[in-house]
Amino acid sequence: MLYDLNIPWSPTTSPADLARTISFASSLGYTVLALNHTITPPIPSQITNPLPKFPSHSTTATPPPPTGTPSQPSQQQQQNKQPTILHRATVTLSDPSQNYRLPTLALAYDILAVRPTTEKAFQAACLSMAEPSLISLDLTQHFPFHFRPKPLMAAVARGVKFEVCYAQVLASSPSTSSSASGGGIGPPPDARARATFISNFASLVRATKGRGIVVSSEARGALGLRAPNDVVNLLAVWGLGSERGTEALGVNPRGVVVNEGIKRSGFRGVVNVLEVGGRESDVKKNQQQGQGQQQGKKGKKQQGGGAGGGGGGGDKGNAQKRKTPDEGGDGAQPTVSKRQAKKLRLALKEQEKEAS
């Protein structure tokens, strides 16, 4: 499965443009998309999710026409198949000491991400913040700090991923909106912004060793999207290997979605564990072993009862207490301890002295 966790949405986005972007992303092979709503503090106390709702999976229930080959899906099924649509919120983070209401905001969306703009906010997002599972970076901007391996690897160990958006190189600044026709991506960025993006991306790959990177589009139109193979090749040119690039489109974003789902379905890290039924052969084998053990116990009980009846002892049987040598059951002399033997010798010596 391929993921694109950043399809920007704003109140000015037309439904036709959004539907066209989603349809084109689905045709490129992306099966899970996330509509991103960027929120700038202050966050209101009453939080509502304004993102439009789409059906997660909708496939036609009618069978394909008999004229088509059975191995090829019909054109109607391809058109009716829709990707899974998630809702995401991205909070611009500048001062971590402020109250951003992140726990309340996380309950209203499927995915919560932060976009730090200062070194203090970046350190807090990497080391201490528990609500966001994704740190989104605008690599076209010049950061007032460097990407150091220690905080970044600590974030990767915690399960936090770093998002890189390739449309930032293809499109202009984020304030530029799409054209009225719904397909444009705006004029290309200048050479300085492109060089800054490549430099920041190389520093990020060097600090994380290519781990924990999620690649999204952040495309404001259908023309800003790229096919998965093109994205992997583009990342390889920028310094990320093809294997890590494939993980950035599949495994890593899937981990973000799964972790966010566990946070909302579990309670304090407790997850229900369901018993899985075994194979039929294993179940029959265990039943046969249990029946054999029960039959063995019954046979032992019957043997014990027969031995007790033959001895004439009634219910004593094998449970009769064994007599010790001290009790004299077999006529043997009782044993004498060393202390008692020493006392006897001393007593005999005293008697001999008195007699003499």
XYZ file of C-alpha atoms in Angstrom:
356
model
C 0.000 0.000 0.000
C 1.165 3.498 -0.874
C 0.440 6.529 1.280
C 0.252 10.275 0.711
C -0.417 11.881 4.079
C -0.479 15.511 2.942
C -3.178 16.708 0.553
C -3.602 20.371 1.573
C -7.092 21.661 2.267
C -8.316 25.137 3.135
C -11.768 26.746 3.305
C -11.123 28.247 -0.136
C -10.458 24.861 -1.781
C -13.189 24.023 -4.249
C -14.763 20.551 -4.015
C -14.161 19.963 -7.735
C -10.413 20.591 -7.433
C -10.171 18.379 -4.364
C -12.087 15.548 -6.038
C -9.851 15.846 -9.114
C -6.702 15.656 -6.983
C -7.964 12.608 -5.080
C -8.973 10.847 -8.292
C -5.597 11.480 -9.905
C -3.728 10.297 -6.785
C -5.774 7.104 -6.821
C -4.928 6.524 -10.479
C -1.210 6.862 -9.632
C -1.511 3.983 -7.138
C -1.914 5.753 -3.790
C -4.402 3.831 -1.639
C -4.415 5.973 1.532
C -4.649 9.768 1.426
C -4.817 12.325 4.230
C -6.471 15.711 3.886
C -4.295 18.197 5.747
C -5.689 21.208 7.593
C -2.947 23.602 8.718
C -3.812 25.413 11.953
C -2.029 28.516 13.182
C -2.191 29.332 16.922
C -4.035 30.409 18.934
C -6.280 27.348 18.842
C -9.879 27.969 19.962
C -11.340 26.107 22.908
C -14.169 24.689 20.790
C -12.426 22.509 18.204
C -14.339 21.296 15.167
C -13.170 19.314 12.162
C -14.076 21.264 8.991
C -12.598 18.739 6.551
C -15.052 17.176 4.080
C -15.942 13.539 4.557
C -15.440 10.935 1.866
C -16.351 7.234 1.806
C -13.349 5.137 2.772
C -13.929 2.313 0.299
C -16.724 2.162 -2.238
C -16.772 -0.512 -4.898
C -19.625 -1.396 -7.191
C -21.752 -4.368 -6.197
C -22.794 -5.227 -9.759
C -20.805 -7.984 -11.479
C -18.623 -7.100 -14.473
C -20.084 -7.495 -17.944
C -19.543 -10.936 -19.495
C -17.832 -9.498 -22.566
C -14.642 -8.537 -20.651
C -11.913 -10.987 -19.750
C -12.048 -12.298 -16.134
C -8.419 -11.350 -15.426
C -8.902 -7.644 -16.220
C -11.095 -5.452 -13.954
C -13.855 -3.520 -15.636
C -13.586 0.201 -16.269
C -16.597 0.849 -14.043
C -14.912 -0.861 -11.076
C -11.739 1.176 -11.567
C -13.745 4.400 -11.598
C -15.842 3.520 -8.533
C -12.896 2.400 -6.426
C -11.853 5.151 -4.023
C -8.822 5.378 -1.703
C -9.046 5.601 2.062
C -9.382 9.238 3.139
C -8.007 10.326 6.530
C -8.219 13.677 8.286
C -5.071 15.357 9.505
C -4.238 18.549 11.397
C -0.846 20.279 11.279
C -0.076 22.837 13.987
C 2.565 25.491 13.399
C 4.768 25.287 16.493
C 6.976 28.171 17.607
C 6.941 28.176 21.435
C 6.377 24.799 23.165
C 5.564 26.493 26.481
C 2.241 27.758 25.109
C -0.941 25.732 25.443
C -1.745 24.388 21.988
C -4.549 22.044 23.171
C -2.893 19.171 21.331
C -4.673 16.347 23.257
C -8.082 17.839 22.446
C -7.055 18.512 18.865
C -5.868 14.924 18.413
C -9.342 13.596 19.244
C -10.935 15.540 16.383
C -8.566 14.269 13.652
C -7.095 10.957 12.558
C -3.490 12.227 12.411
C -1.819 15.041 14.329
C 1.386 16.663 13.053
C 3.443 19.670 14.088
C 5.587 22.005 12.005
C 8.260 23.576 14.246
C 9.814 26.867 13.225
C 12.325 27.395 16.065
C 15.055 25.270 17.606
C 13.279 25.118 20.965
C 10.074 23.882 19.358
C 11.988 21.355 17.258
C 13.765 19.938 20.328
C 10.463 19.645 22.198
C 8.786 17.892 19.263
C 11.653 15.394 19.024
C 12.123 14.632 22.723
C 9.085 15.389 24.871
C 5.829 15.810 22.943
C 3.675 12.682 23.063
C 0.650 13.744 20.997
C 2.092 14.241 17.469
C 3.423 11.258 15.533
C 4.667 13.311 12.599
C 7.048 16.275 12.377
C 6.473 18.117 9.107
C 9.337 20.246 7.805
C 9.305 23.052 5.258
C 12.747 22.431 3.794
C 12.581 25.437 1.474
C 13.038 27.713 4.507
C 16.380 28.428 6.136
C 16.343 26.959 9.670
C 18.149 28.811 12.485
C 19.529 25.473 13.739
C 21.226 22.342 12.450
C 19.852 18.806 12.246
C 21.840 16.954 14.906
C 21.762 13.146 15.047
C 21.051 12.824 18.790
C 17.575 14.446 18.984
C 16.545 13.112 15.588
C 17.479 9.517 16.403
C 15.737 9.889 19.781
C 12.574 10.888 17.926
C 12.920 7.916 15.557
C 13.339 5.595 18.556
C 10.098 7.006 20.003
C 8.244 6.235 16.769
C 8.035 9.834 15.529
C 8.553 10.319 11.782
C 9.850 13.285 9.778
C 7.811 14.404 6.785
C 9.352 15.708 3.568
C 7.089 17.196 0.875
C 8.445 17.026 -2.672
C 5.909 19.497 -4.113
C 7.730 22.285 -2.271
C 10.410 22.051 -4.965
C 7.909 21.864 -7.818
C 5.536 24.609 -6.657
C 5.971 28.103 -5.393
C 5.572 29.290 -1.817
C 2.723 27.807 0.262
C 0.765 31.059 0.021
C 0.331 30.604 -3.728
C -3.043 29.094 -4.531
C -3.973 26.991 -7.524
C -5.465 28.465 -10.642
C -9.158 28.657 -11.300
C -9.018 25.667 -13.638
C -7.867 23.490 -10.723
C -4.812 21.909 -12.249
C -1.984 24.396 -11.877
C 0.806 24.256 -9.348
C 1.912 27.870 -9.730
C 5.245 29.170 -10.993
C 8.320 27.126 -10.069
C 10.388 28.197 -7.049
C 13.569 30.154 -7.465
C 16.979 28.516 -7.506
C 17.723 29.631 -3.947
C 14.680 27.848 -2.499
C 15.496 24.690 -4.472
C 19.111 24.726 -3.264
C 17.966 25.253 0.336
C 15.563 22.325 0.042
C 18.233 19.957 -1.279
C 20.734 21.071 1.364
C 18.252 20.623 4.220
C 17.152 17.248 2.864
C 20.758 16.024 2.664
C 21.347 17.160 6.266
C 18.199 15.348 7.407
C 19.220 12.117 5.666
C 22.722 12.378 7.127
C 21.425 12.903 10.687
C 18.803 10.131 10.581
C 20.755 7.760 8.286
C 17.651 7.614 6.115
C 15.431 6.246 8.898
C 12.037 7.520 9.943
C 11.394 9.653 6.847
C 7.894 9.980 5.392
C 7.525 11.450 1.906
C 4.297 13.262 1.039
C 3.269 15.503 -1.816
C 1.664 18.617 -0.278
C 0.325 19.172 -3.785
C -2.343 21.834 -4.107
C -3.409 20.509 -7.486
C -3.405 17.355 -9.537
C -0.344 18.486 -11.500
C 1.718 18.612 -8.315
C 1.456 14.842 -7.789
C 4.088 12.396 -8.985
C 4.069 8.636 -9.482
C 5.724 6.527 -6.738
C 8.604 5.403 -8.951
C 9.322 8.984 -9.967
C 9.376 10.026 -6.312
C 11.807 7.221 -5.406
C 14.121 8.203 -8.267
C 13.957 11.854 -7.246
C 14.857 10.971 -3.648
C 17.763 8.858 -4.889
C 19.116 11.897 -6.730
C 18.895 13.912 -3.518
C 20.796 11.305 -1.490
C 18.196 8.832 -0.168
C 18.597 5.227 -1.301
C 15.892 3.490 -3.283
C 15.142 1.060 -0.445
C 14.704 3.870 2.073
C 12.685 5.797 -0.490
C 10.277 2.894 -0.905
C 9.899 2.691 2.883
C 9.166 6.426 2.974
C 6.098 5.852 0.781
C 4.826 2.622 2.358
C 6.182 1.243 5.629
C 6.898 4.483 7.489
C 3.583 6.262 6.787
C 1.748 3.048 7.609
C 3.462 3.092 11.014
C 2.181 6.633 11.574
C -1.396 5.642 10.723
C -1.263 2.508 12.898
C 0.229 4.350 15.883
C -2.393 7.081 15.658
C -5.127 4.453 15.515
C -3.748 2.641 18.574
C -3.633 5.908 20.536
C -7.319 6.472 19.880
C -8.495 2.888 20.387
C -6.335 1.873 23.381
C -6.317 3.087 26.978
C -2.958 4.006 28.505
C -1.139 1.694 26.140
C -3.371 -1.323 26.883
C -4.568 -3.173 23.803
C -6.920 -6.150 23.756
C -5.300 -9.446 22.742
C -7.629 -11.873 20.988
C -7.026 -15.618 20.917
C -6.456 -16.946 17.425
C -7.784 -20.372 16.543
C -5.159 -22.952 15.640
C -5.099 -25.355 12.743
C -7.478 -28.316 12.718
C -4.631 -30.833 12.890
C -3.179 -29.155 15.999
C -6.590 -29.009 17.679
C -7.247 -32.720 17.040
C -3.767 -33.637 18.275
C -4.279 -31.729 21.529
C -7.670 -33.390 22.052
C -6.180 -36.861 21.547
C -3.379 -36.121 24.009
C -5.903 -34.928 26.594
C -8.021 -38.074 26.187
C -4.919 -40.285 26.535
C -3.911 -38.576 29.780
C -7.397 -39.026 31.244
C -7.436 -42.738 30.361
C -3.987 -43.193 31.939
C -5.160 -41.634 35.214
C -8.232 -43.890 35.316
C -6.066 -47.003 34.767
C -3.742 -46.070 37.637
C -6.680 -45.579 39.998
C -8.114 -48.982 39.099
C -4.741 -50.697 39.662
C -4.356 -49.054 43.062
C -7.836 -50.184 44.169
C -7.159 -53.802 43.126
C -3.881 -54.007 45.039
C -5.549 -52.679 48.199
C -8.351 -55.245 48.035
C -5.990 -58.206 47.506
C -3.908 -57.369 50.586
C -6.940 -57.707 52.871
C -6.245 -54.310 54.317
C -9.484 -52.756 53.078
C -8.933 -49.164 52.101
C -5.354 -49.125 53.354
C -3.833 -50.605 50.172
C -0.713 -48.919 48.984
C -1.376 -45.971 51.260
C -0.271 -47.939 54.345
C 2.382 -46.107 56.320
C 5.867 -47.558 56.123
C 7.337 -48.389 59.509
C 10.675 -46.893 60.423
C 13.422 -48.842 62.188
C 12.786 -46.810 65.367
C 9.227 -48.129 65.576
C 10.520 -51.719 65.584
C 8.143 -52.943 62.972
C 10.697 -55.317 61.447
C 12.427 -56.320 64.760
C 15.593 -54.296 64.135
C 17.510 -52.502 66.922
C 16.887 -48.771 67.242
C 19.712 -46.544 66.080
C 21.731 -44.482 68.628
C 23.023 -41.046 67.825
C 26.619 -39.979 68.448
C 25.640 -37.726 71.332
C 23.769 -40.495 73.090
C 26.685 -42.911 72.562
C 29.076 -40.355 74.089
C 26.835 -39.933 77.128
C 26.689 -43.698 77.595
C 30.483 -43.987 77.464
C 30.888 -41.219 80.068
C 28.337 -42.895 82.313
C 30.180 -46.225 82.076
C 33.497 -44.549 82.961
C 31.947 -42.909 86.044
C 30.515 -46.230 87.161
C 33.926 -47.896 86.775
C 35.573 -45.122 88.852
C 33.012 -45.505 91.630
C 33.433 -49.281 91.617
C 37.200 -49.000 91.897
